XYZ file of C-alpha atoms in Angstrom:
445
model
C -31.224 3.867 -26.845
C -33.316 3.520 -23.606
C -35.216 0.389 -25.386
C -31.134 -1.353 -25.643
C -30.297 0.069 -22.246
C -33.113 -1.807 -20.535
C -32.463 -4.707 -22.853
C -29.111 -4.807 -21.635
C -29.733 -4.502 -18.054
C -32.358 -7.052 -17.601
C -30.002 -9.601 -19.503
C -27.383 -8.436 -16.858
C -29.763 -8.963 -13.592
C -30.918 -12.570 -14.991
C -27.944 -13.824 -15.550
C -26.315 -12.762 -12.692
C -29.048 -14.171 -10.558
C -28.150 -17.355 -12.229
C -24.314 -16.662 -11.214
C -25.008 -15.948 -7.657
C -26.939 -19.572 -7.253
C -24.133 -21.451 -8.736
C -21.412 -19.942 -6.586
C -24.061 -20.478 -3.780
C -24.315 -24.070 -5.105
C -28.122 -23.583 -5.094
C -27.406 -24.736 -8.829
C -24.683 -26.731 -10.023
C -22.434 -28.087 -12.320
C -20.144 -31.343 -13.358
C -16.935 -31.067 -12.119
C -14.932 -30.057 -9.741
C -16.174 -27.394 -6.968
C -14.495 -24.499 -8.030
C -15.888 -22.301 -4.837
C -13.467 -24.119 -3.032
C -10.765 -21.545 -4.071
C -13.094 -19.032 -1.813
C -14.068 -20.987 0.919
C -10.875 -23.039 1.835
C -7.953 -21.164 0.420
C -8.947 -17.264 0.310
C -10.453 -17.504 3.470
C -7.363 -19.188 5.217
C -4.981 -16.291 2.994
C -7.525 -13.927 4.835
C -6.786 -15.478 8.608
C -2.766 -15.312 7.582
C -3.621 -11.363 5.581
C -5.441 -10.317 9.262
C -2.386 -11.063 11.079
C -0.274 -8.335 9.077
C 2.186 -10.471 7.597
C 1.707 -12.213 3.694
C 0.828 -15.983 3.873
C 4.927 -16.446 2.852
C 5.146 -20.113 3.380
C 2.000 -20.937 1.122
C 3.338 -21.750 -2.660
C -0.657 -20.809 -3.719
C 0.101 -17.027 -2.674
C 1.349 -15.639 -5.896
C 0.008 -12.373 -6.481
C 0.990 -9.206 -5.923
C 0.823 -7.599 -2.419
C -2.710 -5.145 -3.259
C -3.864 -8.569 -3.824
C -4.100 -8.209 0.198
C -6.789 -5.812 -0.121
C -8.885 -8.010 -2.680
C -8.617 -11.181 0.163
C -9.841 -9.232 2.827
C -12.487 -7.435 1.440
C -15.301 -9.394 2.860
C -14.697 -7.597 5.812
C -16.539 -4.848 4.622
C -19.708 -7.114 5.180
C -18.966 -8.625 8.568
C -22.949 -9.732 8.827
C -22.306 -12.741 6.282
C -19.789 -15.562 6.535
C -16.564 -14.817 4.637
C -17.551 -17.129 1.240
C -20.849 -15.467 0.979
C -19.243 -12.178 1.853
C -16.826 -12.233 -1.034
C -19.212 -13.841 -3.865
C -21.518 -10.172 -2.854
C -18.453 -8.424 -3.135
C -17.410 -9.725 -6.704
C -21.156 -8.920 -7.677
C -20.746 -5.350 -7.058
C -17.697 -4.887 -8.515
C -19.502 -7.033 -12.189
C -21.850 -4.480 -11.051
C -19.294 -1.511 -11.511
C -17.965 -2.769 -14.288
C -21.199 -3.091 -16.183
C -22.293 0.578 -14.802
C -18.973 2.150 -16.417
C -19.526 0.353 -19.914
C -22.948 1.345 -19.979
C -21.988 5.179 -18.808
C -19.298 4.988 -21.586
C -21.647 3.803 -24.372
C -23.176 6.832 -24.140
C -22.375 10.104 -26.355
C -21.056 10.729 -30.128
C -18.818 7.695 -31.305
C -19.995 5.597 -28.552
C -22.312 2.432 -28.135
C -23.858 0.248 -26.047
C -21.825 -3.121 -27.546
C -19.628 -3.122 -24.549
C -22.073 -3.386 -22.240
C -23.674 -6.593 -23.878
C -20.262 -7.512 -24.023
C -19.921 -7.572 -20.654
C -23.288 -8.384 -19.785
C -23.045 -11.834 -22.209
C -19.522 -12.618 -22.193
C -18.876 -12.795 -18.243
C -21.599 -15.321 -16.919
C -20.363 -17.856 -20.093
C -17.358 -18.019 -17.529
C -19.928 -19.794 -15.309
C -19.259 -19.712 -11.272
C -15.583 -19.310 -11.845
C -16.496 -15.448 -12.552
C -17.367 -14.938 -9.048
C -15.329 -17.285 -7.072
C -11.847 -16.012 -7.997
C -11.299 -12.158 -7.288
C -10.135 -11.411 -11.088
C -13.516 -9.548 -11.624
C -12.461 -7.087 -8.959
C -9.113 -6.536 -11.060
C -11.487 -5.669 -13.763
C -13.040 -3.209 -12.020
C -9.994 -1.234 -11.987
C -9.168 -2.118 -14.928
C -12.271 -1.037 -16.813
C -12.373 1.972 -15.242
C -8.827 3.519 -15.578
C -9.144 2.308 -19.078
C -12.146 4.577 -19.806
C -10.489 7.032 -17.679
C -7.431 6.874 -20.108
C -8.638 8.035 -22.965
C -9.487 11.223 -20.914
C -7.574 11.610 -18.013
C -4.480 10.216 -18.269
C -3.684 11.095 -14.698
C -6.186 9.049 -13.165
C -5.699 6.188 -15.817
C -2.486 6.039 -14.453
C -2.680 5.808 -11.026
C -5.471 2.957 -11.580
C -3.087 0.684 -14.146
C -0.615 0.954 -11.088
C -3.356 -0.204 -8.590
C -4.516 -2.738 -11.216
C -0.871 -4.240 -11.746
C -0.110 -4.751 -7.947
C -3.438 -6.417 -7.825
C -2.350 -9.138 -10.398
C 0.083 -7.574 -12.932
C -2.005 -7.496 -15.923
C -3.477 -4.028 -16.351
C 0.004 -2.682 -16.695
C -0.839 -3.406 -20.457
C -3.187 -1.249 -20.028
C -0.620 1.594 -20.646
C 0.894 0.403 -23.479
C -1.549 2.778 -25.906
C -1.578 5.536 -24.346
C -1.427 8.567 -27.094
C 1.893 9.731 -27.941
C 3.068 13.276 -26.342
C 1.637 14.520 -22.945
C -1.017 11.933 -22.065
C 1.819 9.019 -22.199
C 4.478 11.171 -19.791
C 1.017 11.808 -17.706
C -0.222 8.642 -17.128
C 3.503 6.836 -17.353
C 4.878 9.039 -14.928
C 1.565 8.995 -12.713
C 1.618 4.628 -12.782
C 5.141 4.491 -11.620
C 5.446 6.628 -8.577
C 1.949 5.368 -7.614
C 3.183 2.057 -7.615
C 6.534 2.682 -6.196
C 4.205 4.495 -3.027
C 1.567 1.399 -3.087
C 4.661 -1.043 -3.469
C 7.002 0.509 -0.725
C 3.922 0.759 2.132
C 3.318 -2.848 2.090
C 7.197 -3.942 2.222
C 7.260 -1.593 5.174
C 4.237 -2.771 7.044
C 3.560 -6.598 5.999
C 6.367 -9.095 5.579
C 6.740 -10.944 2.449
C 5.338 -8.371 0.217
C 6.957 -9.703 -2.820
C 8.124 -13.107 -1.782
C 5.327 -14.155 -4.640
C 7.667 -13.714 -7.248
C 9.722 -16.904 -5.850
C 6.626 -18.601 -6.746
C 5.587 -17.505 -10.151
C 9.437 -18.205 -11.360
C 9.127 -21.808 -10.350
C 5.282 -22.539 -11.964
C 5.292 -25.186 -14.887
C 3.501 -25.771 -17.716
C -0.632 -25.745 -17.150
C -2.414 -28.522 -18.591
C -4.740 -25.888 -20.167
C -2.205 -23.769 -21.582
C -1.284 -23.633 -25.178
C 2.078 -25.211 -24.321
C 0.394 -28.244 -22.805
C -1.185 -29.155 -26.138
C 2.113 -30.589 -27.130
C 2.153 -32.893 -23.630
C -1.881 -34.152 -24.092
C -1.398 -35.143 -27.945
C 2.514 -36.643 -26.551
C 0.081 -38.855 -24.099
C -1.488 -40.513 -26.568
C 2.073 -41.583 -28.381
C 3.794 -42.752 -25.146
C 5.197 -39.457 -23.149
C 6.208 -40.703 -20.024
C 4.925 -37.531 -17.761
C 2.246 -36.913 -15.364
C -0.084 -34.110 -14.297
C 0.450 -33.012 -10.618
C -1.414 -30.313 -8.753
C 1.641 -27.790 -7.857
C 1.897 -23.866 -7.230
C -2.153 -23.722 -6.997
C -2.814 -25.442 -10.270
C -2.383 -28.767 -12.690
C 0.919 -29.272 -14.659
C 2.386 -31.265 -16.728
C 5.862 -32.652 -15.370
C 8.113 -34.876 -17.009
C 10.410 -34.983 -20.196
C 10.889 -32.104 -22.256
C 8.198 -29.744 -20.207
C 11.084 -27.248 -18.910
C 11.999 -26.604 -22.788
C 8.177 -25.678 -23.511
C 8.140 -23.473 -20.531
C 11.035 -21.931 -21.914
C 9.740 -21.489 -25.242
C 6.779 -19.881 -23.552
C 9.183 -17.619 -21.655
C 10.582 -16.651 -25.302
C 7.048 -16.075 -27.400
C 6.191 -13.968 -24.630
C 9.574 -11.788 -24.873
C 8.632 -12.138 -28.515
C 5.698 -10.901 -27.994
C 6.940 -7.884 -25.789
C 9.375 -7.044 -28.462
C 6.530 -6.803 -31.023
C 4.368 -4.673 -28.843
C 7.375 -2.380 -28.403
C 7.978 -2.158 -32.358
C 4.337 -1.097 -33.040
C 4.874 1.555 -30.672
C 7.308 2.965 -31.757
C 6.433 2.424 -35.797
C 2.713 3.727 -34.943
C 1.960 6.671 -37.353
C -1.782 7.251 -36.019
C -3.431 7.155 -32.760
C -7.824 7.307 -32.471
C -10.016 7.409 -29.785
C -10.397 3.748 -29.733
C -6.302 3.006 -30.109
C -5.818 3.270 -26.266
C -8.234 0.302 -25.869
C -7.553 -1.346 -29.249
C -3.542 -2.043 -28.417
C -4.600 -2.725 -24.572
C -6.493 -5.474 -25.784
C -3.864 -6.958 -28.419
C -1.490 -6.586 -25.380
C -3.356 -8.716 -23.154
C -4.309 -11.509 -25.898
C -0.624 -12.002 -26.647
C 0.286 -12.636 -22.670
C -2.511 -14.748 -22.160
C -2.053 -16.887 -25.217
C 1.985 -17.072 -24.523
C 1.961 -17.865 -21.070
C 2.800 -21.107 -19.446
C -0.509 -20.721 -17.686
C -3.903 -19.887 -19.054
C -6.196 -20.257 -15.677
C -9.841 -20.108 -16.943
C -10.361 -16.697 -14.203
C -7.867 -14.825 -17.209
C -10.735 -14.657 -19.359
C -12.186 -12.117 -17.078
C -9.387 -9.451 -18.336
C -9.619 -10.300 -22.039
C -13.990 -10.120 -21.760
C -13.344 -6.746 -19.757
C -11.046 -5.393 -22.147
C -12.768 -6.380 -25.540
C -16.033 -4.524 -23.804
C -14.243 -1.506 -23.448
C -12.924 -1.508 -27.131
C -16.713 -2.756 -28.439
C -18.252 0.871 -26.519
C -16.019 2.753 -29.059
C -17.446 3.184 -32.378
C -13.466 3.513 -34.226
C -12.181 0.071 -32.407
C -11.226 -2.570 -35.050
C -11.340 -5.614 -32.018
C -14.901 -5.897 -32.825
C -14.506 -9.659 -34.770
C -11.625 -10.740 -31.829
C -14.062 -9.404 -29.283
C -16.076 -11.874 -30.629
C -14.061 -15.000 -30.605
C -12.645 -13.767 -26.839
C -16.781 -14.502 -26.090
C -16.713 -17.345 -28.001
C -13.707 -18.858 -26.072
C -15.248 -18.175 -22.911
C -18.182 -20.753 -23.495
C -15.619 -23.242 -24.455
C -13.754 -22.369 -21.393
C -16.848 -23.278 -18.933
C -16.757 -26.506 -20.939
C -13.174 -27.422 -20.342
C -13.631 -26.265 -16.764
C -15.472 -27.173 -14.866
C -18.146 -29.218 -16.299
C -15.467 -31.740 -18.916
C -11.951 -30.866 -16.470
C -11.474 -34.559 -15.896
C -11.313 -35.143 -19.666
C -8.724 -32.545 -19.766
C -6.754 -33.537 -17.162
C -7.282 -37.212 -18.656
C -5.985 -35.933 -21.941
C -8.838 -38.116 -23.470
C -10.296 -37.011 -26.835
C -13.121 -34.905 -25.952
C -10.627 -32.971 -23.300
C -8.157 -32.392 -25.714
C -11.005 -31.585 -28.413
C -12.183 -28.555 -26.083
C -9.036 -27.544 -25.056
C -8.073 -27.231 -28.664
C -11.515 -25.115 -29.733
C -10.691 -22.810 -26.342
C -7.006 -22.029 -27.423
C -7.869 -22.165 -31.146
C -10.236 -19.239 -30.729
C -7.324 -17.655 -28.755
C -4.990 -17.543 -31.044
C -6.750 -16.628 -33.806
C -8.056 -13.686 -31.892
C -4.816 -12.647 -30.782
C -3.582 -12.873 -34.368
C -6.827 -10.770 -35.774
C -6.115 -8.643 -33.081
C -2.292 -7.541 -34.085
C -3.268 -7.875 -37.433
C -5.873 -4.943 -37.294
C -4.167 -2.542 -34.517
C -1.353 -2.763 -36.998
C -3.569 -1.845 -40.242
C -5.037 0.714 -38.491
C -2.739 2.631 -36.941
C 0.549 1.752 -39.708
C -0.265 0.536 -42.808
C -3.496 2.304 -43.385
C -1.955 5.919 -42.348
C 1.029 4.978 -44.543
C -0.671 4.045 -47.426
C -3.119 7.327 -46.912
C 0.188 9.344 -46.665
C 1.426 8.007 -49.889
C -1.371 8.326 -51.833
C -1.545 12.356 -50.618
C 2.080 12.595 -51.806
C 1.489 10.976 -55.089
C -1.365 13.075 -55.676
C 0.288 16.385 -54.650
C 3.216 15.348 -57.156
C 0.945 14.793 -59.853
C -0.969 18.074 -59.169
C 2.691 19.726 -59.375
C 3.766 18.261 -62.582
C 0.429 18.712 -64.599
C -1.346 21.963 -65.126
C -4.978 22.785 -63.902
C -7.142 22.270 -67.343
C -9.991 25.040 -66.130
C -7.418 27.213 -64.313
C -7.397 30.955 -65.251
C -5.294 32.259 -68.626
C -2.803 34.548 -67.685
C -4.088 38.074 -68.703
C -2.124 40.689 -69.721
C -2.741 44.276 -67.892
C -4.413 46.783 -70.725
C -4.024 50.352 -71.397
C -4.076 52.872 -74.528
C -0.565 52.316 -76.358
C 1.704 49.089 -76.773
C 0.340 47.892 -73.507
C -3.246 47.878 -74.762
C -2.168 46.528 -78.459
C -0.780 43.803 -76.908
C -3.927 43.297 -74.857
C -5.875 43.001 -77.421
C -3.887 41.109 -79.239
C -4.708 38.433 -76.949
C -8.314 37.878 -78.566
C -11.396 37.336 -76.937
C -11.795 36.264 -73.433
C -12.793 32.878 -73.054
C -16.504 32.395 -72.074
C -17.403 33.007 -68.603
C -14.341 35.207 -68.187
C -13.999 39.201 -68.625
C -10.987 40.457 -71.019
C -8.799 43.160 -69.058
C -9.515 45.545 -71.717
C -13.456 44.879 -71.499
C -15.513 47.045 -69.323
């Protein structure tokens, strides 16, 4: 254990030395600069943030308003300039993230696997891990996720923080054991984020004008909707790709009906979410994590937009579900890694191809959502096996055993003896014969 925990660590301090002189641009990388996000557009949200008013006017704001908090938290180092400040601050919270997996790895049915998880699967993300503020989002997340499974209270209370940082780790409750812990952490989320939600609409202007902006977004040109638009390129789709809402879309013919058939796979997917919960017969350790994770998969792989930042939540989550010992996600956690390499490839280093739709774009962009899908699919597949059709077949075969027990009699069970005694009673007794060996007559002794 202490061999793997060093292991683990030193892989985590290399790599993310490595991470820290990319975002720092002391190394770097083909494509596009993606610290620009930091440097140009965070840091002008923060000038707008410091003001006490939301950045309303600016179609890139499109978060929730605890997103605020994320912004601005360079502050807390007021010695370095705000870029540097906020790639130090994203460290700490990998950091945090790492220190809770490896804490939680620890005990019976427990393992260090999310903590390599974590420690492998986030720098594959390459610089974008640090320069967007998703990995502080996974901080939360991670944590009230581990708290869940304990203290429901406390999971609560960080899913609400989580979701009015960037709406995700609301999923994170959809798991949560049936009975008390659910009412508890439930209960706990939504007046916790009807408090958080309430004090910035009453102190900063424009709280929630973010939603105006996340109902008009189109369809991403690395989404899995866009695969239809990059393949339509190549037979004559008059459309182009635009930079709108803080990211590159496809407009033209037919993209509003694949937005809308986004829209509907991921009400579909909603709906299926809300049938396992109610149809679950069986709930483990792990099941908290386990459906958290399928939850997540199917938004990310129905949405209109798949940034490559969302890969953040689903590396997070799969860690948590790989430090339990009873998860099934282990083979998805795999192929969420997996995807993450691809993603570095599709951005930043080969973006232009994408954007391009040539054939090596489109190639990538097919591997990346490929892996998705089948992970998300895996995913389902097992959360439903294990907590429906495994405890319904186990039911059924205790029923059909107990039946059979019932109808057919035990073959070494005991003869029914019949009381002795001097007179009729005792004739009868002996009339009975010999006790069978290994058994004592009533009459003898």
């Amino acid at each position: 254990m202490r061999l793997s925990t060093a292991a683990v660590t030193a892989v985590w301090i290399a790599s993310r030395a490595v991470l820290m002189l990319l975002v720092l641009k002391v190394i770097t990388l083909p494509g596009p600069d993606v610290t620009t996000d930091v440097s140009v557009i965070y840091h002008g949200w923060y000038e707008v943030l410091r003001g006490g008013t939301f950045p309303q006017g600016d179609v890139t704001w499109q978060y929730p308003p605890v997103a605020a908090l994320a912004v601005t938290s360079p502050a807390l180092l007021p010695f370095f300039g705000y870029t540097t400040a906020f790639f130090v601050v994203a460290c700490v919270a990998d950091l945090v993230v790492f220190a809770s997996l490896l804490a939680a790895g620890r005990g019976p049915g427990r393992r260090q696997a999310g903590a390599w998880c974590w420690a492998v699967g986030l720098p594959l993300l390459g610089p974008t891990a640090y320069a967007r503020y998703d990995v502080l989002v996974a901080a939360v997340a991670v944590v009230g996720l581990l708290a869940l499974l304990r203290r429901p209270a406390v999971g609560g209370a960080l899913a609400a923080l989580g979701a009015l940082l960037k709406v995700w780790p609301v999923l994170l409750l959809v798991g949560a054991p049936r009975g008390r812990p659910t009412r508890v952490a439930w209960s706990v989320a939504a007046v916790a984020a009807a408090l958080l939600a309430l004090a910035f609409a009453m102190e900063m202007p424009g709280a929630f004008h973010f939603l105006t902006h996340q109902r008009d977004r189109g369809v991403e040109v690395e989404s899995l909707g866009a695969m239809v638009f990059h393949v339509a390129r190549h037979f004559g789709w008059e459309g182009q790709v635009l930079l709108r809402y803080g990211s590159v879309e496809f407009l033209g013919p037919y993209v509003g009906l694949v937005g809308t058939v986004s829209l509907v796979a991921s009400a579909l997917a909603l709906g299926w979410l809300l049938l396992w919960r109610v149809r679950a017969r069986a709930w483990t350790a792990a099941t908290p994590a386990d459906a958290a994770f399928a939850a997540v998969l199917l938004f990310v792989t129905t949405s209109r937009v798949i940034s490559p930042q969302y890969m953040v939540w689903l590396v997070a989550v799969a860690a948590v579900c790989c430090c339990l010992r009873a998860s099934r996600m282990g083979p998805p956690a795999v192929l969420v890694v997996l995807a993450t390499g691809a993603t570095l490839l599709e951005f930043p280093v080969y973006f232009g191809e994408v954007v391009g739709s040539t054939g090596l774009g489109v190639a990538l962009l097919a591997v990346r959502n490929g892996l998705l899908v089948v992970a998300t699919v895996w995913a389902c597949a097992r959360l439903w096996r294990a907590t429906i059709s495994e405890p319904r077949q186990a039911a059924e075969r205790a029923e059909a055993a107990a039946a059979y027990e019932g109808r057919v009699p035990a073959r070494h069970g005991p003869r029914p003896v019949v009381a002795g005694g001097t007179g009729a009673g005792g004739a009868a007794g002996r009339a009975t014969g010999p006790a069978p060996h290994g058994e004592r007559s009533a009459t003898s002794g």
